[in-house]
Coordinates of N, CA and C in Angstrom, one line a residue:
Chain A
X1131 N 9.7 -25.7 62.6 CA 8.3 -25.4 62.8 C 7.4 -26.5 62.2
X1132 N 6.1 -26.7 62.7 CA 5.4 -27.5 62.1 C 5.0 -27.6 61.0
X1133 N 4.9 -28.3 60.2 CA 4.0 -28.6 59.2 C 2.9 -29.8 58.6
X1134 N 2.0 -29.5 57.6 CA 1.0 -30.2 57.4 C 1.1 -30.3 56.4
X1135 N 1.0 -31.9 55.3 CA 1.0 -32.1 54.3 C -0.7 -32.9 54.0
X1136 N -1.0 -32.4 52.6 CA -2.2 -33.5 52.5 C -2.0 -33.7 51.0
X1137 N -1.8 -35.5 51.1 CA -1.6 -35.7 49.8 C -2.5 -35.2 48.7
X1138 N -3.5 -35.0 48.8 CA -4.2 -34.8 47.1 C -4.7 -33.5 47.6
X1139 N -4.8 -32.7 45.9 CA -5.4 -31.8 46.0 C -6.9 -31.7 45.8
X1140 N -7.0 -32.9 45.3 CA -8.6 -33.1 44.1 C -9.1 -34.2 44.3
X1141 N -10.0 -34.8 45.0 CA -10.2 -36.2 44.7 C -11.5 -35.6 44.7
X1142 N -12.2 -37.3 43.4 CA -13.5 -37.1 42.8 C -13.9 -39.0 42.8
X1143 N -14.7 -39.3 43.5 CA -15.8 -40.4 43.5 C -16.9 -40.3 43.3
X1144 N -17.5 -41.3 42.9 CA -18.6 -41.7 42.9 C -19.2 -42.1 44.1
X1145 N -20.7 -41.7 44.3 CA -21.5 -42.1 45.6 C -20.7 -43.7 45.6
X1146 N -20.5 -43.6 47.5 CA -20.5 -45.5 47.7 C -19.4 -46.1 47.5
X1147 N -18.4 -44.7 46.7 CA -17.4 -45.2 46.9 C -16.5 -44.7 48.5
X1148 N -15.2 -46.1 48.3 CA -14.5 -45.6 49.7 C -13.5 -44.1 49.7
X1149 N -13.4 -43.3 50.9 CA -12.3 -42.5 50.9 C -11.6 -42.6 51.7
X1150 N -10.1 -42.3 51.0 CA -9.2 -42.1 52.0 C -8.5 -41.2 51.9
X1151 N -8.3 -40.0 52.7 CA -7.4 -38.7 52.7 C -6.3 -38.6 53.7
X1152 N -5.3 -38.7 52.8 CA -3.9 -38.4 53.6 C -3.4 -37.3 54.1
X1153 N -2.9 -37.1 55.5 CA -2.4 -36.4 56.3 C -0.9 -36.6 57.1
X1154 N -0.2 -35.7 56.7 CA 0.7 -35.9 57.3 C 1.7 -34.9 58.0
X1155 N 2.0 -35.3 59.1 CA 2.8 -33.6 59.6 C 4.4 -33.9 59.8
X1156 N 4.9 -32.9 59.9 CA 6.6 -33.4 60.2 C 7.4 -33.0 61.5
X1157 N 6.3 -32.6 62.4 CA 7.1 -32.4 64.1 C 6.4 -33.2 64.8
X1158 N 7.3 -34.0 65.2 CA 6.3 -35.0 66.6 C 6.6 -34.3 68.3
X1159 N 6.9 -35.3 69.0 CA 6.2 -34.6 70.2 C 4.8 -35.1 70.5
X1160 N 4.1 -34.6 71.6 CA 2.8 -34.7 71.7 C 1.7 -33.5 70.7
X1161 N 1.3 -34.4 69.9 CA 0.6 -33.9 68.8 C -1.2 -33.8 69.3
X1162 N -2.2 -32.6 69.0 CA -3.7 -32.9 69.0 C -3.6 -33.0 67.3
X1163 N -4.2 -34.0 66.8 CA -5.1 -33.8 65.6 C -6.0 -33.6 65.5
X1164 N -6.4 -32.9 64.0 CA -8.0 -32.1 63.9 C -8.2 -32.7 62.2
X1165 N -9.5 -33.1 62.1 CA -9.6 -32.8 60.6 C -10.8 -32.2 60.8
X1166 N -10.8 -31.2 59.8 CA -11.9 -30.2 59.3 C -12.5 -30.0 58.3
X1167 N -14.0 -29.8 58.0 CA -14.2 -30.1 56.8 C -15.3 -28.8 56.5
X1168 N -15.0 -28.1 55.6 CA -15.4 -27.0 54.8 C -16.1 -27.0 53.6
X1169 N -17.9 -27.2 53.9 CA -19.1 -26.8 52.9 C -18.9 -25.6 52.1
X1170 N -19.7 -25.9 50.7 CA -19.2 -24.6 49.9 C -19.9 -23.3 50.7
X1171 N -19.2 -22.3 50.7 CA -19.7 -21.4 51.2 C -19.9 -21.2 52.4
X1172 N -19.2 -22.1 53.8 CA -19.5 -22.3 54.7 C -18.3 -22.3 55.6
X1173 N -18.5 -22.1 56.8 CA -17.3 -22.2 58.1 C -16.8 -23.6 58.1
X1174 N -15.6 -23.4 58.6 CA -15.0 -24.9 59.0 C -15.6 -25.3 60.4
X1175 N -15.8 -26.6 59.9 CA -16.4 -27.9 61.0 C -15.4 -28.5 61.2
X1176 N -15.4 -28.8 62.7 CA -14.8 -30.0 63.1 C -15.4 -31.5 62.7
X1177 N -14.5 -32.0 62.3 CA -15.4 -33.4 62.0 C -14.6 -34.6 63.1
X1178 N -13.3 -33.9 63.4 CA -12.9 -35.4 64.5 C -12.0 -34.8 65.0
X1179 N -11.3 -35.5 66.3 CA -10.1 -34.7 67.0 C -9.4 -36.3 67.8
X1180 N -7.8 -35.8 67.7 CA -7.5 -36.8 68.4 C -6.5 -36.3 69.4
X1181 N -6.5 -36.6 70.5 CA -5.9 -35.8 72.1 C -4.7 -37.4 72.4
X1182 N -5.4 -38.2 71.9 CA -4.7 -39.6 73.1 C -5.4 -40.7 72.9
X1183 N -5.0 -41.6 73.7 CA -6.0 -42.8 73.6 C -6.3 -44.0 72.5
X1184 N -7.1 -44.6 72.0 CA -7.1 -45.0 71.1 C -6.9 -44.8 69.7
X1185 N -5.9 -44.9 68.9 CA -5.4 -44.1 67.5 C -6.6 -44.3 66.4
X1186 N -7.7 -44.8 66.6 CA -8.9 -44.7 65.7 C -9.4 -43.9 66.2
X1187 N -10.1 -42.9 65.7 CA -11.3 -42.0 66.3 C -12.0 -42.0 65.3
X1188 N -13.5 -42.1 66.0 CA -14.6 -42.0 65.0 C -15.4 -40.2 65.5
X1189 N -16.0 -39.9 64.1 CA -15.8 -38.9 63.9 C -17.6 -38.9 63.8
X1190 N -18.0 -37.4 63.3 CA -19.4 -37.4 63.0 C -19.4 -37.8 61.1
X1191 N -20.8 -37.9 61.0 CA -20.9 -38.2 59.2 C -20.3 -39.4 59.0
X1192 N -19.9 -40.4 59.8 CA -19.4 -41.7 59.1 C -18.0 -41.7 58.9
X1193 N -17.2 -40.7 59.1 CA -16.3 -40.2 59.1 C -15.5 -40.9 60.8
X1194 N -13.7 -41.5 60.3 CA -13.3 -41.7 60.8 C -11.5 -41.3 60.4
X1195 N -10.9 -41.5 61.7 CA -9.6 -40.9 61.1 C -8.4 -42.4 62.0
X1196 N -7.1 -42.5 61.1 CA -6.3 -43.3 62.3 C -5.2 -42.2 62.4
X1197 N -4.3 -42.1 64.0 CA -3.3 -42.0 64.5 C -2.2 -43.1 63.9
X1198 N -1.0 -42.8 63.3 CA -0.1 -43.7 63.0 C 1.1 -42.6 63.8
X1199 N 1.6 -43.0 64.7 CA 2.7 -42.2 65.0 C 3.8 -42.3 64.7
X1200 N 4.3 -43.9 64.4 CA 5.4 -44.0 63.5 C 6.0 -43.0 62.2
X1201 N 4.2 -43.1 61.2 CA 4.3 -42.6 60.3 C 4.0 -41.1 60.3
X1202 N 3.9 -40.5 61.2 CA 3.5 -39.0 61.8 C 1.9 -38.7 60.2
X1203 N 1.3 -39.6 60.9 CA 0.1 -39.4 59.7 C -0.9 -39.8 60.6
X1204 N -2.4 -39.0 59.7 CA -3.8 -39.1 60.3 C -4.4 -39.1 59.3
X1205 N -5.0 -40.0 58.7 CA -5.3 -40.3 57.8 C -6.9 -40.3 57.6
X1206 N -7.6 -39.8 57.1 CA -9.3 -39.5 57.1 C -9.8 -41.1 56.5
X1207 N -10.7 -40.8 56.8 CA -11.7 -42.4 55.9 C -13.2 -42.3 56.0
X1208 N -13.2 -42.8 55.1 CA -15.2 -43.5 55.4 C -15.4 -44.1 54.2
X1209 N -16.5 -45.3 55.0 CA -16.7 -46.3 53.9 C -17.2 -46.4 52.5
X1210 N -18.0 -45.4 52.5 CA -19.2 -45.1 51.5 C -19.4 -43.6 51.0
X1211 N -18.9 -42.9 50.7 CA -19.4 -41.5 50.7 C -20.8 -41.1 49.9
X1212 N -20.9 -40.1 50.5 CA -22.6 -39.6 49.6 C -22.1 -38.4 48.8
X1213 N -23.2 -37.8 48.1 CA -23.3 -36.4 47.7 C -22.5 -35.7 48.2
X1214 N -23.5 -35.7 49.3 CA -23.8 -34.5 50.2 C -22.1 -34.4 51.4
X1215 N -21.3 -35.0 51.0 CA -19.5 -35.2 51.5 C -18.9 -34.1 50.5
X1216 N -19.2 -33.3 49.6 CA -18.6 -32.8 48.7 C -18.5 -31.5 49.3
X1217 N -16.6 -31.0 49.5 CA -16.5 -30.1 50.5 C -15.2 -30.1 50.1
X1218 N -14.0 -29.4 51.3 CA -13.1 -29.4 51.4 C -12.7 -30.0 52.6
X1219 N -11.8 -30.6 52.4 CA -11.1 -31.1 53.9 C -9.5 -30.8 54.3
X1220 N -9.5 -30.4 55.2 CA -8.1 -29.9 56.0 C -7.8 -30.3 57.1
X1221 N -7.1 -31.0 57.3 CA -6.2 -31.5 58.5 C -5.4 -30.4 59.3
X1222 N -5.2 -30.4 60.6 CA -4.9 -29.6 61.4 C -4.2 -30.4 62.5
X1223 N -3.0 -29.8 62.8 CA -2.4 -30.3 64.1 C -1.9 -29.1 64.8
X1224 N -1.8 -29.9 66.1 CA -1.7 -28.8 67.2 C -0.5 -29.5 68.5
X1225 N 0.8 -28.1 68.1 CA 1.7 -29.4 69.1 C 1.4 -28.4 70.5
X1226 N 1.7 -29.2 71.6 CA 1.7 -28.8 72.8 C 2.6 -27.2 72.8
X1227 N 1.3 -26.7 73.6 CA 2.2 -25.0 73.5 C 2.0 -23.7 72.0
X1228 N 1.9 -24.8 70.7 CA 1.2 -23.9 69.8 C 0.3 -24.0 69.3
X1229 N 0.4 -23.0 68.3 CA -1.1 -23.4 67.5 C -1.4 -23.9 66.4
X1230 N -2.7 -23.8 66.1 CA -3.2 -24.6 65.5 C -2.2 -24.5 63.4
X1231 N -1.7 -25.4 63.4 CA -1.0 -25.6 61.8 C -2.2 -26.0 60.5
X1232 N -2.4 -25.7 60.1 CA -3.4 -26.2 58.8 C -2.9 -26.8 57.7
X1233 N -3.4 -28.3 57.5 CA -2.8 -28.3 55.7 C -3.2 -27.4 55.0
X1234 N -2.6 -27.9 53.6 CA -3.6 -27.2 52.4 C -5.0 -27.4 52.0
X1235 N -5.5 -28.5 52.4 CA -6.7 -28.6 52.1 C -6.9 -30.2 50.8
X1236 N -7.8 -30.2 50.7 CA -7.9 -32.0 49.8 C -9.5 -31.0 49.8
X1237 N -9.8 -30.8 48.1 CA -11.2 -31.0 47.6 C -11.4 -32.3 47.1
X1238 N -12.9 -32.5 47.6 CA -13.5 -33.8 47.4 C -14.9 -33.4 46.6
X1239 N -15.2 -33.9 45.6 CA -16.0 -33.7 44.6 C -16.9 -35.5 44.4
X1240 N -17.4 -35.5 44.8 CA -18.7 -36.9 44.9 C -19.4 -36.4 43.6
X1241 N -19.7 -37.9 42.7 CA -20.6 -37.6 41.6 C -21.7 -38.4 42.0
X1242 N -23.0 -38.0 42.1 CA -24.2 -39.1 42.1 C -24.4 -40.2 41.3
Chain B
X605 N -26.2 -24.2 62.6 CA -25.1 -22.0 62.8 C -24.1 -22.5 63.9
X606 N -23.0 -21.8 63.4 CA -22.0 -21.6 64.4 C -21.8 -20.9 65.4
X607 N -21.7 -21.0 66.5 CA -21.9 -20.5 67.8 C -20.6 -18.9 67.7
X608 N -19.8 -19.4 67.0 CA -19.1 -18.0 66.9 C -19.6 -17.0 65.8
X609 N -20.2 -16.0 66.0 CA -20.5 -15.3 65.0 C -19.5 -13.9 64.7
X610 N -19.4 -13.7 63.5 CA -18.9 -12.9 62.6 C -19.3 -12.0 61.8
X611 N -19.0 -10.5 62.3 CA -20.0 -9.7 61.6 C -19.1 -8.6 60.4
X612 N -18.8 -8.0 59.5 CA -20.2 -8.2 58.2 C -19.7 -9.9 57.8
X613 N -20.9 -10.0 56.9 CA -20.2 -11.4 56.2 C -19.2 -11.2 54.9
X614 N -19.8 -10.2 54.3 CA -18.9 -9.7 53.3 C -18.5 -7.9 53.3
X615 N -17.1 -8.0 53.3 CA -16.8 -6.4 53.7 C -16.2 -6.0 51.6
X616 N -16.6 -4.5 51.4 CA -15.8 -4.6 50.3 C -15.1 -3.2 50.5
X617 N -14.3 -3.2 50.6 CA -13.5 -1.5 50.5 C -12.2 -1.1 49.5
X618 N -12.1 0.0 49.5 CA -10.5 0.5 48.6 C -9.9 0.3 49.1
X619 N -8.8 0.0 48.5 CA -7.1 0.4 49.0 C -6.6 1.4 49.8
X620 N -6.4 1.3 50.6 CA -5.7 1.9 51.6 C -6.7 2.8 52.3
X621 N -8.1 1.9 53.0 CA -9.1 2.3 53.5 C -8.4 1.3 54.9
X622 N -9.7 1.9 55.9 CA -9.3 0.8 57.2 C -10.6 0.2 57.5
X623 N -10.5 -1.4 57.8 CA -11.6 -1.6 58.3 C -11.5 -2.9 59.4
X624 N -12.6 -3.1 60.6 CA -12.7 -3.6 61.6 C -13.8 -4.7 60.9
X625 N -13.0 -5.8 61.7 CA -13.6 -7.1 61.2 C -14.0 -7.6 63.0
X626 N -15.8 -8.1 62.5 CA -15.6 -8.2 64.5 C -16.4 -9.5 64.7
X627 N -15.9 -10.2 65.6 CA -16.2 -11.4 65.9 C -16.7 -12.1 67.2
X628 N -17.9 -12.2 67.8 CA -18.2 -12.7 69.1 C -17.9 -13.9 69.1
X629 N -16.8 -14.3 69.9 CA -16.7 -15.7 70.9 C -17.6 -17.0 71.4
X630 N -17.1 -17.3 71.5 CA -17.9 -18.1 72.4 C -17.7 -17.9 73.7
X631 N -19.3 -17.7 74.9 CA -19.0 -16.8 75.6 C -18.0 -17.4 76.8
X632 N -17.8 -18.6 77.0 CA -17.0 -19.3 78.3 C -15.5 -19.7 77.7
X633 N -15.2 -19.3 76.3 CA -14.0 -19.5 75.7 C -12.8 -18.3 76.1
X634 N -11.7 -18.8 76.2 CA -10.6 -18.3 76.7 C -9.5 -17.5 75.8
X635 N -9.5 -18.2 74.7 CA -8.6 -18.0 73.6 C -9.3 -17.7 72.6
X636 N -8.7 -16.8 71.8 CA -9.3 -16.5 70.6 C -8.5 -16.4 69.3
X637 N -8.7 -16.5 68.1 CA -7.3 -16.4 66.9 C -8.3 -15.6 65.4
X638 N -7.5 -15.6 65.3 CA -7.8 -15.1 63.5 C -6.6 -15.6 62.8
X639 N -7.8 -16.2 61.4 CA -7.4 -17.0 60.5 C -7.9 -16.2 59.1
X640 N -7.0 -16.9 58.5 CA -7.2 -16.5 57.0 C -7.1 -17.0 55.9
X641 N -8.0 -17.0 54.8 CA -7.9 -17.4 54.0 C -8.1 -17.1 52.7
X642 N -7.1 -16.5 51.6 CA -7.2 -16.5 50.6 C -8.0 -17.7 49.3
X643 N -8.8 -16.6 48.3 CA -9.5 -17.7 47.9 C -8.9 -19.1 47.1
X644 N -9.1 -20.3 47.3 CA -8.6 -21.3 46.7 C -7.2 -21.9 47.6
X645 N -6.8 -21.1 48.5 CA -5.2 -21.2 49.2 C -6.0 -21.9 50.6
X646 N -4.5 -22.3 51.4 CA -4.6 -22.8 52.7 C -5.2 -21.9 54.1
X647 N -5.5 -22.4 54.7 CA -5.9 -21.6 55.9 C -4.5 -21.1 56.8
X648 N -4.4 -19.4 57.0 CA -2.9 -19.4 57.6 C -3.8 -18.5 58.6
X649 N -2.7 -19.0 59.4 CA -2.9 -18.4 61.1 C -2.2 -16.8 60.9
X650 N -3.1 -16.0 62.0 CA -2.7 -14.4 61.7 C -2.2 -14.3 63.5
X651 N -3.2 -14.6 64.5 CA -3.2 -14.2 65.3 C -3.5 -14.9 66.6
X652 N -3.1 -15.1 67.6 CA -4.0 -16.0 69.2 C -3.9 -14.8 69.9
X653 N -4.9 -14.3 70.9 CA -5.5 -13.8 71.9 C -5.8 -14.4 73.2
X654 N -5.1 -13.6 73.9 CA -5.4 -14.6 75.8 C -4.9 -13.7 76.7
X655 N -6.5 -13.5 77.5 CA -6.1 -12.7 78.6 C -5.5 -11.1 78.5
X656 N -6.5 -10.6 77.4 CA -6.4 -9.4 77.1 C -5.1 -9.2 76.3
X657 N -4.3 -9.9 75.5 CA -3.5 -9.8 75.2 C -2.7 -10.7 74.0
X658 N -2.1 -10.0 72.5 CA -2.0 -11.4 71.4 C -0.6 -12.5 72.6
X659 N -0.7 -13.4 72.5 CA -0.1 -14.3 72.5 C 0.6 -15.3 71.7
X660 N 0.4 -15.0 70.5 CA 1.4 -15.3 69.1 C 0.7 -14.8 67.9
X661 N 1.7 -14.2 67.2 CA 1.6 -14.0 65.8 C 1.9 -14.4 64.8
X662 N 1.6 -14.5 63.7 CA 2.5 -15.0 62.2 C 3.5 -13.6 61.5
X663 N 3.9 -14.2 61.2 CA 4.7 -13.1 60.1 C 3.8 -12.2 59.1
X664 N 2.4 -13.1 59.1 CA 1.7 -12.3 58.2 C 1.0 -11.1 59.1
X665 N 1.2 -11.0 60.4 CA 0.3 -10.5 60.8 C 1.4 -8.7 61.5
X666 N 1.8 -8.6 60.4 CA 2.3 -7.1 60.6 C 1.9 -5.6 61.3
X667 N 2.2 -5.0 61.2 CA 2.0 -3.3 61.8 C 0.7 -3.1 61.8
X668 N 0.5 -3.4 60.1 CA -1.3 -3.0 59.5 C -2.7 -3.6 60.4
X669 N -1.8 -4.7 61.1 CA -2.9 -5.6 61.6 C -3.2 -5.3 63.1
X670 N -4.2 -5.7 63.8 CA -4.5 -5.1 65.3 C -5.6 -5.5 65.5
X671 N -5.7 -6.3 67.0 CA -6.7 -6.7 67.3 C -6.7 -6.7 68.7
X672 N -8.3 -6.2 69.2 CA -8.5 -5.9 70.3 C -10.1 -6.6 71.1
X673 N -10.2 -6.8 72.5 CA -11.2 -7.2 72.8 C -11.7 -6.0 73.8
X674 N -12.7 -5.5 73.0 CA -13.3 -3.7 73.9 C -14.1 -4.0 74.7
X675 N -14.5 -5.4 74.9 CA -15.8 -5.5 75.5 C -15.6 -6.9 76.4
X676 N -16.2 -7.5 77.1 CA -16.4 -8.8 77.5 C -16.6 -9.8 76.1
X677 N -17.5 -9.5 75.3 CA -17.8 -10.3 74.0 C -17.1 -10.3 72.7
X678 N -16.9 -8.4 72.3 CA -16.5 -8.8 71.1 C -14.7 -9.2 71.1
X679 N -14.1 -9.3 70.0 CA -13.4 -9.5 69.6 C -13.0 -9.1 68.0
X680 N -12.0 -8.4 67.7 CA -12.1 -7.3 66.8 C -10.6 -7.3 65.7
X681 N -10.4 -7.5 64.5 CA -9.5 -7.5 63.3 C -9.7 -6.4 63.2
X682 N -8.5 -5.5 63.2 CA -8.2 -3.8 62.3 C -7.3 -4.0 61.2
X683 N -7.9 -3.6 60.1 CA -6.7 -3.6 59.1 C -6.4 -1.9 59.1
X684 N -5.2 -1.2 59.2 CA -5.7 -0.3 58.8 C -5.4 0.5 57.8
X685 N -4.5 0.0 56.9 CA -4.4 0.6 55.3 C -4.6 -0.7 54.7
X686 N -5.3 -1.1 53.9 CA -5.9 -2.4 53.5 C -5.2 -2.2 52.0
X687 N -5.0 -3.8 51.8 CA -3.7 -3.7 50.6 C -5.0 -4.5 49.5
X688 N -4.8 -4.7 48.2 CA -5.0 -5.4 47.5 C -5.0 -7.5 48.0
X689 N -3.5 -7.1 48.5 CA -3.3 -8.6 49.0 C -4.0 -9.2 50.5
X690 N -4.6 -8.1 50.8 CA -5.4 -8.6 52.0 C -6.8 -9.3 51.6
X691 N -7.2 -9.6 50.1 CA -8.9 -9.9 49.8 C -8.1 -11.2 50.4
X692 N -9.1 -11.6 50.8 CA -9.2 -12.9 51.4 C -10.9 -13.1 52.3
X693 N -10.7 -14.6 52.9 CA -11.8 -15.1 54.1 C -11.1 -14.7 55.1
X694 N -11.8 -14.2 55.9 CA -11.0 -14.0 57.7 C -11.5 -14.9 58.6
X695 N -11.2 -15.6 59.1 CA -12.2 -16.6 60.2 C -12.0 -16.3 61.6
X696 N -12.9 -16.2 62.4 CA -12.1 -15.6 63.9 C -12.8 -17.1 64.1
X697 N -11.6 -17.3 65.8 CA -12.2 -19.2 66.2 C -12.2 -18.9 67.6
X698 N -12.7 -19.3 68.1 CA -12.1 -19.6 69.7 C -12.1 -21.0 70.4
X699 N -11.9 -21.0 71.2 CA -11.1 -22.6 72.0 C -11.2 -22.4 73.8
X700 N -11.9 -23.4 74.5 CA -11.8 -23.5 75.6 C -10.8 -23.3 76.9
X701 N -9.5 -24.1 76.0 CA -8.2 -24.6 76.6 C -7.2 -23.9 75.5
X702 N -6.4 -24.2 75.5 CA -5.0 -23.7 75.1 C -4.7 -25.4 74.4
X703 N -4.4 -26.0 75.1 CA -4.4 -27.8 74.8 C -5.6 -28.1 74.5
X704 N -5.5 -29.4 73.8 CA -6.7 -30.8 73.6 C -7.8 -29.5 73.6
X705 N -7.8 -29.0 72.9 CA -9.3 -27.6 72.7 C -9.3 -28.1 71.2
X706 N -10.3 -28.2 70.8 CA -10.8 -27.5 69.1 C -11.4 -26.4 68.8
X707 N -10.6 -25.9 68.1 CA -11.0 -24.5 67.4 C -13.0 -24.5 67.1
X708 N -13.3 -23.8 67.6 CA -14.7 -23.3 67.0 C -14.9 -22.2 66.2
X709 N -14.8 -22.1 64.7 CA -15.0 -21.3 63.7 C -15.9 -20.4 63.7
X710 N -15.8 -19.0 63.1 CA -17.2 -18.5 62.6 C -17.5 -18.5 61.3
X711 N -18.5 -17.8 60.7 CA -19.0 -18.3 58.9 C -17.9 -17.7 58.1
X712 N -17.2 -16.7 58.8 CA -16.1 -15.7 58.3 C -16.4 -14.4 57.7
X713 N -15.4 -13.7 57.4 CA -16.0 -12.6 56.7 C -15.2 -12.3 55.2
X714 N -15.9 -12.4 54.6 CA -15.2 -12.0 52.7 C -14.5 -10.8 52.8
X715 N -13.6 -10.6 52.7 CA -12.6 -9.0 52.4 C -12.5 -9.3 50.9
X716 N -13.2 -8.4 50.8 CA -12.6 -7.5 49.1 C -12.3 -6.1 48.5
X717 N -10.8 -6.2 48.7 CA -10.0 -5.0 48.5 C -10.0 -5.0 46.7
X718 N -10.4 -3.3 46.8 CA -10.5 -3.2 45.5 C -9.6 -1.9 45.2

């Protein structure tokens, strides 16, 4: 069965700094990727999706993710973070035929 | 706002009460699921719905659990002896396609079994 790993539980920057959140799953095949990202108190947002095509997808908020298929990883990014990025993020994959798997989740905590 | 909406936002009931968690769709969406989430824990999948009918379950999603669509819109969680271990977030989602679809969430609903 599938699974979803995300390396950190906790990350904490400073505004402006760079992020990077690791994802990684362990069934290949034709994979959709999702990262999602969850405001305090709030529903989960899609922030990017990847179906095919070019393994960079750019995402909403500055937010971008890569396809590595070698390394069965999707890895989140953005250059600069703000405040207002202070959430939870969960990666999601989806193999052909089932549903949707969830990481654990990566809290991100931005200091001004 | 999220186009899927989720009604109550917060439910609180006893143990071994029953209660209906209900969720309108999105109206041209095909598939529907329920998710869950325990506070501080991962988001686990309970349920997919398609064509009047579940189409996968998790292991978490036992006897106690049931869900039905009574209407063209809604879409409906039954718990119906509610355990302690059921406090959690419930999220209902839906999705256009089966494939290359992304889940569209609702705000969810707080279960607090007391």
């Amino acid at each position: 069965a599938q699974s979803v790993s995300q390396h950190n539980h906790h990350v904490i920057l400073s505004e402006a700094a760079s992020l990077e959140l690791g994802c990684n799953y362990s069934y290949g095949g034709t994979v959709n990727l999702f990262w999602y990202v969850q405001y305090p108190g709030q529903h989960l947002q899609l922030l990017l999706k990847y179906f095919s095509g070019d393994p960079l997808v750019k995402g909403i908020k500055g937010f971008e993710a890569e396809f590595i298929k070698s390394k069965f990883s999707f890895n989140l990014r953005k250059p600069s973070v703000q405040w207002s990025d202070t959430a939870e993020y969960f990666c999601a994959v989806n193999n052909y035929g089932q549903n949707f798997v969830f990481g654990p989740g990566t809290r991100l905590s931005v200091l001004p | 706002e999220p186009e899927v909406t989720q009604t109550p936002s917060h439910q609180v009931t006893q143990m071994g009460q029953e209660v209906i968690l209900r969720c309108v769709p999105i109206s041209n969406h095909l598939y529907f699921y329920w998710y869950r989430q325990i506070l501080g824990q991962k988001v686990e999948f309970l349920v997919s719905f398609y064509n009047n009918e579940i189409s996968e379950k998790s292991e978490i999603f036992d006897d106690q659990f049931s869900v039905e669509r009574p209407d063209g819109s809604n879409f409906t969680l039954k718990i119906r002896s509610t355990k302690l271990e059921d406090s959690a977030m419930y999220f209902c989602a839906s999705s256009a396609y089966r494939e290359k679809s992304p889940l569209h969430f609702g705000n969810g609903t707080r279960l607090t079994v007391t």
